[in-house]
XYZ file of C-alpha atoms in Angstrom:
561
model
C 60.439 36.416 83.420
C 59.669 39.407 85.458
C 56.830 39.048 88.342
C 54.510 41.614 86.060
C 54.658 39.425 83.643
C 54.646 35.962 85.578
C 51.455 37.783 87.224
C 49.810 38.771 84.022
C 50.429 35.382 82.573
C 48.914 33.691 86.113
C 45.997 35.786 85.478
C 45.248 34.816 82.026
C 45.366 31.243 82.636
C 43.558 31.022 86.103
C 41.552 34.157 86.046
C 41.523 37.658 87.242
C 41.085 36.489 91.140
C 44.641 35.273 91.372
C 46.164 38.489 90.963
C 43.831 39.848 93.719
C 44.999 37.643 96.500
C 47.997 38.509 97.667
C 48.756 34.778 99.671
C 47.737 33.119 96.558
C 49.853 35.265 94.084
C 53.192 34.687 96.079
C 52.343 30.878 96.077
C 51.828 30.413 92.582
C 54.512 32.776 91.902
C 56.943 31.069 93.937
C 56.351 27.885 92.152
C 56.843 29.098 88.720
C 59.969 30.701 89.942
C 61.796 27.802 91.965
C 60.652 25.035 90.077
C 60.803 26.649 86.532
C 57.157 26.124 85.854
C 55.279 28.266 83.366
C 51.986 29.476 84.099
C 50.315 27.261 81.171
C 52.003 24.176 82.633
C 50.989 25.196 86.658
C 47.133 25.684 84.905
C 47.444 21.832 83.861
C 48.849 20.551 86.872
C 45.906 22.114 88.669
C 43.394 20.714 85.932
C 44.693 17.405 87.374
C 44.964 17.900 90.532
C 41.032 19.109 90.548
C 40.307 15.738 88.437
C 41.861 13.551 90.402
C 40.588 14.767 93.832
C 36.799 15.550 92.220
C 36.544 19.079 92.626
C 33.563 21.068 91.502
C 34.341 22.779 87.996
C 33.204 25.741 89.625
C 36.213 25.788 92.337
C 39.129 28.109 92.137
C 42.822 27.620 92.617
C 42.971 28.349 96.628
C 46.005 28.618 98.853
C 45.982 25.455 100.111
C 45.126 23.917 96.732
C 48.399 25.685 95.257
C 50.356 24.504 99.059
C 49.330 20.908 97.830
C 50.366 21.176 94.293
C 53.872 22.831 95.059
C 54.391 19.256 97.025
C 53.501 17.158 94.094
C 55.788 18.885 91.691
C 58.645 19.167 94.713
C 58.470 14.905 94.434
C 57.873 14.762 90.836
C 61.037 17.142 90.998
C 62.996 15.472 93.469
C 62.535 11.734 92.014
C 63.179 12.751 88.400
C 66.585 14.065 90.125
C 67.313 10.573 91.873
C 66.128 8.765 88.825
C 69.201 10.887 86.537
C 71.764 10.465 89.123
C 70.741 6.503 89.387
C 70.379 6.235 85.082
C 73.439 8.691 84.204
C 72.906 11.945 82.834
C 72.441 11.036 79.490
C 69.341 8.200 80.757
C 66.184 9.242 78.765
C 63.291 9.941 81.019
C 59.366 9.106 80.026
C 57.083 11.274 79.030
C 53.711 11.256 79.240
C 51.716 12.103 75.710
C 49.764 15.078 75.195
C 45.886 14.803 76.125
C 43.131 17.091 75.043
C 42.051 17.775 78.982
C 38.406 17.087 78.991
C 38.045 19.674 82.564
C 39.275 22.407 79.853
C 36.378 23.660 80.652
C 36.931 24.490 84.369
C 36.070 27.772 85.936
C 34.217 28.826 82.736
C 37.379 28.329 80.268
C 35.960 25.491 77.156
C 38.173 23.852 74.929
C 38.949 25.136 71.680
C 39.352 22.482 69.664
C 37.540 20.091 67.239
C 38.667 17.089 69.476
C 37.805 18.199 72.854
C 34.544 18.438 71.407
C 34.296 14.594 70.623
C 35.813 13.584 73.561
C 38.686 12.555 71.332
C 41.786 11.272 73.347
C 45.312 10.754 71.615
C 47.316 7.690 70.728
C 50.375 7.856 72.669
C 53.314 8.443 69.863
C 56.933 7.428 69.787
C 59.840 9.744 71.754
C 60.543 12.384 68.815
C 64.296 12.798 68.215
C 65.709 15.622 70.049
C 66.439 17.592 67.296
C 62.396 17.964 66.849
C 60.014 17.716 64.704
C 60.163 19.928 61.104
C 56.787 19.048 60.059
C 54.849 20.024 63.246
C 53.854 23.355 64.373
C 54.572 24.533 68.240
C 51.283 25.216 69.622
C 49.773 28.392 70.589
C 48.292 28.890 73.884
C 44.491 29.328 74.576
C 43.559 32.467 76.653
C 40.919 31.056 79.806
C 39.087 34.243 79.399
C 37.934 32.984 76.235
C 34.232 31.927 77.021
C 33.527 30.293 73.659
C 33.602 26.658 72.860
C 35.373 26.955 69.849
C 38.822 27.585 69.147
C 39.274 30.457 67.255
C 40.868 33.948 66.905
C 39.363 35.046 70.328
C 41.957 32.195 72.016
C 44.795 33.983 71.702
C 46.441 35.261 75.094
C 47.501 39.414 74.688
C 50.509 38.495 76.020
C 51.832 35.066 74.905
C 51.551 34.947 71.175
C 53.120 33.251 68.391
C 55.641 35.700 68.068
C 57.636 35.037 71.066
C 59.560 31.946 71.789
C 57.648 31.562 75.028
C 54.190 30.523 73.020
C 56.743 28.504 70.756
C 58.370 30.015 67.829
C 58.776 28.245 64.613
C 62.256 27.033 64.460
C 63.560 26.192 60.813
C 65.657 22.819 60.949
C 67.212 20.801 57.980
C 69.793 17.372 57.985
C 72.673 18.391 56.375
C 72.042 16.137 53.545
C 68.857 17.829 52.069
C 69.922 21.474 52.830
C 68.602 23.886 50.695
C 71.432 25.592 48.288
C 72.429 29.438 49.232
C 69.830 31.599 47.811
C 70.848 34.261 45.291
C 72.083 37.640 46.585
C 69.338 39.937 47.365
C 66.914 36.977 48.647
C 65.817 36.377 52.062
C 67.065 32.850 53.486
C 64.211 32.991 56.158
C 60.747 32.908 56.267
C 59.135 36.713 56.286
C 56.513 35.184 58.828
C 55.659 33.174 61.752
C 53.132 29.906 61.849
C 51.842 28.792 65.115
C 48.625 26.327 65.787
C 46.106 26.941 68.435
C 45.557 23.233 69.015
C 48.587 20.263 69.373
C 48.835 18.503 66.245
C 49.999 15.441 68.607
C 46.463 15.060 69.717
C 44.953 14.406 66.116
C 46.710 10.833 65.817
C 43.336 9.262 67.195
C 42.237 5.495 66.848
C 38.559 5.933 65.984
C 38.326 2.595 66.870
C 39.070 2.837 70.534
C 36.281 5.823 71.031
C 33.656 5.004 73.203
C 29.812 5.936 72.219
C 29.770 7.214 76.374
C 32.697 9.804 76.273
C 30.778 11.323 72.863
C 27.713 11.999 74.312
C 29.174 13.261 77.487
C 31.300 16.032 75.582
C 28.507 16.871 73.509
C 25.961 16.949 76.581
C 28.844 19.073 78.561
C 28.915 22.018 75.497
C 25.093 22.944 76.116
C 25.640 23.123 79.733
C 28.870 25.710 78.530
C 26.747 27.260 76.199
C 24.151 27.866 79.035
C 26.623 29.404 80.957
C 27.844 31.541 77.666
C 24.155 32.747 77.170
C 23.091 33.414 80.520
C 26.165 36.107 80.370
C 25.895 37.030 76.854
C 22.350 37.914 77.387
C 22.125 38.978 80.950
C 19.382 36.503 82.590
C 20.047 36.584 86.181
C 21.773 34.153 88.430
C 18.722 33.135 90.222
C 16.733 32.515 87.369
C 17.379 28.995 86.204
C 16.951 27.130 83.284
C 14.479 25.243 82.792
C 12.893 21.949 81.456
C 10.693 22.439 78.012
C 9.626 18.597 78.946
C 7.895 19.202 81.793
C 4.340 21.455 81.948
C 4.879 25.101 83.476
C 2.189 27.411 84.057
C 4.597 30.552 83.604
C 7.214 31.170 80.655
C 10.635 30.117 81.418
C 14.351 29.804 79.545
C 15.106 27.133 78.574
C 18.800 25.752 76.551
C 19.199 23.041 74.401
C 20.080 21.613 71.025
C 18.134 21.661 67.518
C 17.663 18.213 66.230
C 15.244 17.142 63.420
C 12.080 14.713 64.729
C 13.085 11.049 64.214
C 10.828 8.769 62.125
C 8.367 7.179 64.156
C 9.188 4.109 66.012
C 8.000 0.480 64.667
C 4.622 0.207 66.331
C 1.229 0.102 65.432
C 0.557 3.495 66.041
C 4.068 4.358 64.541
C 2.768 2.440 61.099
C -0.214 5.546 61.214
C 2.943 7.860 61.350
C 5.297 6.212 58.657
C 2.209 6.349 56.217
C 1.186 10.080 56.673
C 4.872 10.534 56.125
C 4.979 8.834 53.143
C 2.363 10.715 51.769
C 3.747 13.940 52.726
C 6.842 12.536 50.351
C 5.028 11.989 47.431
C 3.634 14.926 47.306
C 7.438 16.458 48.089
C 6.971 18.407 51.620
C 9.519 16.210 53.088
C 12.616 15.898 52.033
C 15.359 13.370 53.447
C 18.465 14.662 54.430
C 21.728 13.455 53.243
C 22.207 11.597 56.766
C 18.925 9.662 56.055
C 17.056 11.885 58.410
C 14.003 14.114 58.180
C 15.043 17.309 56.989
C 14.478 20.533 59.455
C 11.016 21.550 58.980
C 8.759 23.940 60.864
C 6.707 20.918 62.255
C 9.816 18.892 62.746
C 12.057 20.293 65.216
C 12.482 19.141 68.674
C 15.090 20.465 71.240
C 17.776 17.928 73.115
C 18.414 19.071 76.703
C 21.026 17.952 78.583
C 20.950 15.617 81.325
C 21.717 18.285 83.686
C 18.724 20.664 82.513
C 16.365 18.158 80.691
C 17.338 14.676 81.512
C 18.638 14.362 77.635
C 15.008 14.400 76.561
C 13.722 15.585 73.167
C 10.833 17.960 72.861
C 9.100 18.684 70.333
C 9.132 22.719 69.196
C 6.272 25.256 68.268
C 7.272 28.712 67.208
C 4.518 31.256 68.442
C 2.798 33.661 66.344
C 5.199 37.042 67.027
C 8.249 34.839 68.436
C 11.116 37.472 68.931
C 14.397 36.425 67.373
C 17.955 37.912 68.804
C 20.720 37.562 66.517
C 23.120 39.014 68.738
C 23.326 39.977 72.614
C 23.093 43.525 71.201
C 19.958 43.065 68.940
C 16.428 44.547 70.277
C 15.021 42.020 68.739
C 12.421 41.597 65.404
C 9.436 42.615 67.943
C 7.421 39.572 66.756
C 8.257 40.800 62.436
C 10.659 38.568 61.746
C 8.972 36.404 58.309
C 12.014 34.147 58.434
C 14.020 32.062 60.807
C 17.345 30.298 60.586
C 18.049 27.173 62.159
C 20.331 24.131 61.909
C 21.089 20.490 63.414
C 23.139 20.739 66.153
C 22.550 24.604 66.643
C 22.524 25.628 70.262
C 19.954 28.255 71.166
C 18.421 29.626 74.271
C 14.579 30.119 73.872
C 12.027 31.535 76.166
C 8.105 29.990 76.320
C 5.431 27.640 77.786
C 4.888 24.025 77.938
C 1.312 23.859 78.782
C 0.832 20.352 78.743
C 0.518 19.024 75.165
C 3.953 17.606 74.905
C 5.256 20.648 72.941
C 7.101 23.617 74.018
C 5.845 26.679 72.363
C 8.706 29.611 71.855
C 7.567 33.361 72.311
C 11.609 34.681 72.191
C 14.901 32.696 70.452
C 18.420 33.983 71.029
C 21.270 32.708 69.330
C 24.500 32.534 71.221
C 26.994 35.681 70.273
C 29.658 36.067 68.097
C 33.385 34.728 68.371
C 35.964 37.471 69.526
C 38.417 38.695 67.607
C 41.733 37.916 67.474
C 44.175 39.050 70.176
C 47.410 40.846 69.522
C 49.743 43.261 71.174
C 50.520 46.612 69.053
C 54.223 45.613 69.499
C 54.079 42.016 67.814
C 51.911 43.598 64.816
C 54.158 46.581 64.560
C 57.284 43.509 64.737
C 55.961 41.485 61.369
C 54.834 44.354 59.725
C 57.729 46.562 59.922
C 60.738 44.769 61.174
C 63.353 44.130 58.958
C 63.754 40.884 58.564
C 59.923 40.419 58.507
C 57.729 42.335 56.107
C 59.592 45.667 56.280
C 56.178 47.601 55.315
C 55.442 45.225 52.587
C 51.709 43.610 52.562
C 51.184 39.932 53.489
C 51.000 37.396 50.612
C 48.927 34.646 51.025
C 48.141 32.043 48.095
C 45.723 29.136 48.876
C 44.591 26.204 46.070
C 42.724 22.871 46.664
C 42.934 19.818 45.187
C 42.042 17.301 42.936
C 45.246 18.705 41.216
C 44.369 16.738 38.634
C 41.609 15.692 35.864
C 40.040 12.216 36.121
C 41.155 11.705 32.340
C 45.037 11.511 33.285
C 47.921 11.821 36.504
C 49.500 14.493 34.472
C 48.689 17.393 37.201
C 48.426 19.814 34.672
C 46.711 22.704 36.815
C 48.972 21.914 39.564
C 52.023 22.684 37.308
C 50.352 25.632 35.885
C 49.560 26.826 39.113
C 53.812 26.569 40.587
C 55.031 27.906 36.870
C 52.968 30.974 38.193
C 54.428 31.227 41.286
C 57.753 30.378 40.410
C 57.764 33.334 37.895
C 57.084 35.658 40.350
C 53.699 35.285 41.995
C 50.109 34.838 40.385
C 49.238 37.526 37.781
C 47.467 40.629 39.047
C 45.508 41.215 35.853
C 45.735 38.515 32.419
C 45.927 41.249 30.571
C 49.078 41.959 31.827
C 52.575 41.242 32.755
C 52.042 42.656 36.362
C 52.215 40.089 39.302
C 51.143 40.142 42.892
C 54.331 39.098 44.049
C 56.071 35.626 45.733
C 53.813 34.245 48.456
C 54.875 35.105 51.831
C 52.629 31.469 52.677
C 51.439 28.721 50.538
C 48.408 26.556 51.647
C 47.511 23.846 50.046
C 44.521 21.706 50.590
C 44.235 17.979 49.436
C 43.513 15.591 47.800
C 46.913 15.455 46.402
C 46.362 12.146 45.398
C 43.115 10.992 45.879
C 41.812 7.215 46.155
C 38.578 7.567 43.823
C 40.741 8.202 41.396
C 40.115 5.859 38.218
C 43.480 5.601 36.736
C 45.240 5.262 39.843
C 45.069 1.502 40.267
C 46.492 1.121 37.091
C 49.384 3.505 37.260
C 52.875 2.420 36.661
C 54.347 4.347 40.005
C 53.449 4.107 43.197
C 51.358 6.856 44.751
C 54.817 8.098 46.729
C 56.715 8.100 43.666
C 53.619 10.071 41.916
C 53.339 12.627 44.533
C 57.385 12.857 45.083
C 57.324 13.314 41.362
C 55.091 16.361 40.575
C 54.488 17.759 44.334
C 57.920 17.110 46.224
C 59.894 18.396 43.405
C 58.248 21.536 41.872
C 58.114 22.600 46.103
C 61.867 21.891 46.263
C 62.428 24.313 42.955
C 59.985 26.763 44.541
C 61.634 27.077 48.007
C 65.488 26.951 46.592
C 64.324 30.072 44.213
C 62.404 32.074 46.921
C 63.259 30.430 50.520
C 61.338 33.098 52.381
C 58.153 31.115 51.077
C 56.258 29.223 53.888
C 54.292 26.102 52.520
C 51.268 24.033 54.598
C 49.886 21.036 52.904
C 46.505 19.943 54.654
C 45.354 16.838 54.005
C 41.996 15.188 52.947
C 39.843 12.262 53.643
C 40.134 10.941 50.019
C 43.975 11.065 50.324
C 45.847 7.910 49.469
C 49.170 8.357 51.606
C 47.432 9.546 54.541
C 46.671 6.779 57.143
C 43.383 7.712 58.281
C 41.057 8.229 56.174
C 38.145 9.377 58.857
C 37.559 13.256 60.022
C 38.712 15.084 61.575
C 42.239 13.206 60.285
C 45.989 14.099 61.680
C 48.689 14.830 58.928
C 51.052 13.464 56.942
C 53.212 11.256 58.918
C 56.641 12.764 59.565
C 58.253 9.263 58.116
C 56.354 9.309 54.900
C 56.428 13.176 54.737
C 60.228 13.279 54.514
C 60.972 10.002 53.515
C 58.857 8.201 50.560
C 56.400 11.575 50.124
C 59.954 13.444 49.537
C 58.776 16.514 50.875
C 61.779 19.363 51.373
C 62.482 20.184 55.048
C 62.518 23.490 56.733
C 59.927 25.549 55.074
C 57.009 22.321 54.393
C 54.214 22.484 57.449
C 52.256 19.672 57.584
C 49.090 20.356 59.562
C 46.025 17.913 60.375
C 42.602 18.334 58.417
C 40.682 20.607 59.807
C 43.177 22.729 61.424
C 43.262 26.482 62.546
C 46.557 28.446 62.837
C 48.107 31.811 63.291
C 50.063 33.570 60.097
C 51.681 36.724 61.633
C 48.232 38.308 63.651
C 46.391 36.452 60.958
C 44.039 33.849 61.975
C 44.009 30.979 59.727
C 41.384 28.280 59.663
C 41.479 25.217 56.408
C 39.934 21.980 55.829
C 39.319 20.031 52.656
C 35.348 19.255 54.163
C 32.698 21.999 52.807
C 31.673 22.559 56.505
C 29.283 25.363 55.026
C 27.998 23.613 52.376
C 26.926 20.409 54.725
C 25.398 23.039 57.316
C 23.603 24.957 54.146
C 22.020 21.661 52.989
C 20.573 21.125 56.511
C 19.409 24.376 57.281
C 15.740 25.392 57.566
């Protein structure tokens, strides 16, 4: 690794400051170097070290700070050394399993994944072999100048990518035993693209039962004090002006940050009985609508904002939209100018509003802003020049992508008719272009599929003959194994869902298949079969990726007001 690109790299994890201190740059540069420590890895040992010693979120990586950790990996260096020559070379050594970092969100940089946001810490798993894993993904690296909460395309370094075997490229592994047969002259033996994941799928294998109702509410408290943050840049409020509290009474208008929640029913009390009752009413007559979640449904005269306990003290307060409220879409928009007839709003939406609170236990909004847009994914001109036009990538040819959802099957029968119909398709060259015509689109570069495979509601499964391994081995497992010997450059991810029956968990978010079942009862073919957790987001080529078997949209439409 040459020091432009060791400094580059530095940069993108820690921030542009590193790379304008001189003292600081030959530090962290020397420890990468001598101790063969990548930039990603020095950013975590400094997440710790800042954890463990209490630091403010806001502090940087300093000279002394990087002095310190160069003598904590020199002894973690130094006694795994003893500990080898004491155990033989061949001793295994522990390992410590992989963590979503709650401080991910240190010096401005928030996680990007689904767990981080529920505070979700992993299950520590069993020593994987050393030949690896087949059915997990290497993970792709999350960019710290990324300020948005969620991981997506805009988390992708310029510099480490998929592509390269530092952000960890896809290796293709097989036992000997289940080899795929020589393909026939002409055909590619390797896949045509590369598959990384933004997240670790290690961190999805979560007991729900361990998670505590504390470390919830503090990740979900700590994402509107990042959002703050997010919108006082997006939108340009300055530094001194802070946020303030729409609980509290304020003679002039101020900002204020917080969370869209619908009103609770009223309490049991006598004067919540007076509530319940002109509630009830308003149901008869159909003006208010339960949600699916047994809550009040978003109404004008229903929605109250959660602050945090930084801004608000958690508190809830009730919201009134002014007559000519000013709604920004976008850090770019002017603004409706008070003519907006319509306004869009969800539980759990995080806004930044500007009014009054002049004493009547309601916080009336003259101007809503809505936070901006995810970036777009990151990519050198070199990698996307690479897939498109190398040759033993696409070679100029167009990316094929095929995606198809389950139930595979009818509730009438486990014959998985469509599923058939759907790989004699593929296996005879790719979907059609028109059904009018012989004319195909061609073999898929990637296959995605989306459970349930077998799902557990289904009414003739308890009375099946074969097991739900021997089902699934039967029609999935083999028509896959057909597809990949005739066209091995095919990729295949199978995502799971909640009403899967060979899946252990059957909560969400839920991890994958599980390696033993995937290749040993499931039957699944090595080499070219991803399994990925539900819902997961990954990198095809410069293509961002995101899948899961939940109708995110659809739950967030029903809500909406």
């Amino acid at each position: 690794m040459v020091a432009s690109d060791l400094t580059v790299r530095l940069s993108e994890h820690f921030g542009a400051y590193i790379a304008c201190d001189p003292s600081l740059l030959t530090e962290a540069t020397s420890i990468c170097t001598h101790y063969a420590v990548t930039p990603e890895d020095l950013f975590y040992k400094w997440e710790a070290f800042a954890i463990n010693n209490k630091l403010p979120k806001s502090e940087p990586l300093t000279v002394d700070h990087a002095r310190e950790l160069r003598n904590i990996i020199a002894a973690t260096v130094n006694a795994n050394a003893a500990a080898s020559v004491a155990g033989g070379e061949n001793a295994p050594t522990a390992q410590t399993p992989l963590k979503p970092s709650s401080a991910l969100n240190r010096g401005g940089r928030i996680a990007g994944d689904f767990s981080a946001m529920l505070g979700i810490k992993s299950t520590p798993n069993k020593s994987a072999a050393v030949g690896g894993n087949a059915f997990q993904t290497p993970v792709r690296s999350a960019s710290t100048n990324f300020n948005s909460p969620f991981g997506g395309p805009g988390a992708t370094p310029a510099s480490a990518s998929a592509y390269k075997p530092s952000a960890g490229h896809l290796p293709l592994t097989g036992s000997g035993s289940q080899l795929a047969p020589p393909a026939p002259a002409g055909k590619k033996t390797s896949s045509r693209v590369s598959l990384a994941m933004a997240t670790d799928p290690k961190a999805w294998n979560y007991r729900y039962m361990f998670e505590k109702k504390g470390e919830r509410s503090q990740v979900l408290d700590d994402r509107i004090d990042d959002y703050a943050t997010i919108l006082r840049t997006a939108y340009s409020i300055d530094e001194s002006e802070e946020f303030g509290d729409p609980s509290l009474p304020s003679q002039e208008p101020i900002w204020v940050v917080g969370r869209i929640c619908p009103a609770l029913p009223a309490p049991e009390s006598s004067a919540g009985q007076a509530l319940r009752a002109k509630a009830a009413t308003r149901a008869k007559a159909g003006d208010d609508e339960m949600s699916a979640f047994g809550l009040p449904k978003l109404a004008e005269t229903g929605v109250v904002l959660e602050s945090s306990r930084t801004m608000g003290s958690g508190n809830r307060t009730p919201l009134v939209f002014a007559k000519g409220c000013i709604v920004k879409h976008t850090p770019q928009d002017v603004g409706t100018g008070g003519a907006a007839t319509t306004l869009s709003l969800f539980p759990g939406q995080i806004v930044l509003c500007r009014g009054i609170n002049a004493g009547a236990d309601k916080f009336s909004i003259s101007e809503i802003c809505f936070p901006p847009p995810l970036p777009l994914a990151v990519h050198t001109v070199d990698e996307a020049l690479d897939h498109s036009y190398s040759p033993n990538k696409l070679n100029g040819s167009s990316l094929n992508i095929v995606a198809a959802s389950g139930p595979f099957t009818s509730d009438d029968d486990l014959k998985f008719a469509p599923w058939h119909r759907l790989m004699d398709q593929l296996e005879s060259g790719g979907l059609p272009c028109d059904p009018s015509t012989d004319k195909r689109r061609g073999v898929p570069d990637t296959l995605i599929l989306t459970g349930p495979f077998l799902s557990s509601q289904h009414p003739l499964l308890p009375f099946s003959t074969q097991t739900p391994s021997d089902l699934f081995a039967r029609h999935f497992s083999t028509r896959l194994q057909t597809l990949l010997e005739k066209f091995p450059s095919t990729m295949v991810v199978l995502i799971p869902s909640t009403y899967d029956i060979l899946n252990i968990h059957s909560a969400y978010p839920q991890p994958s298949f599980a390696k033993e079942d995937a290749v040993g009862s499931m039957g699944l073919p090595k080499g070219h079969v991803r399994c990925l957790p539900n819902p997961s987001v990954f990198y095809v080529n410069e293509l961002v990726v995101g899948v899961t078997s939940a109708d995110s949209l659809g739950d967030v439409k029903a809500e909406e007001m």
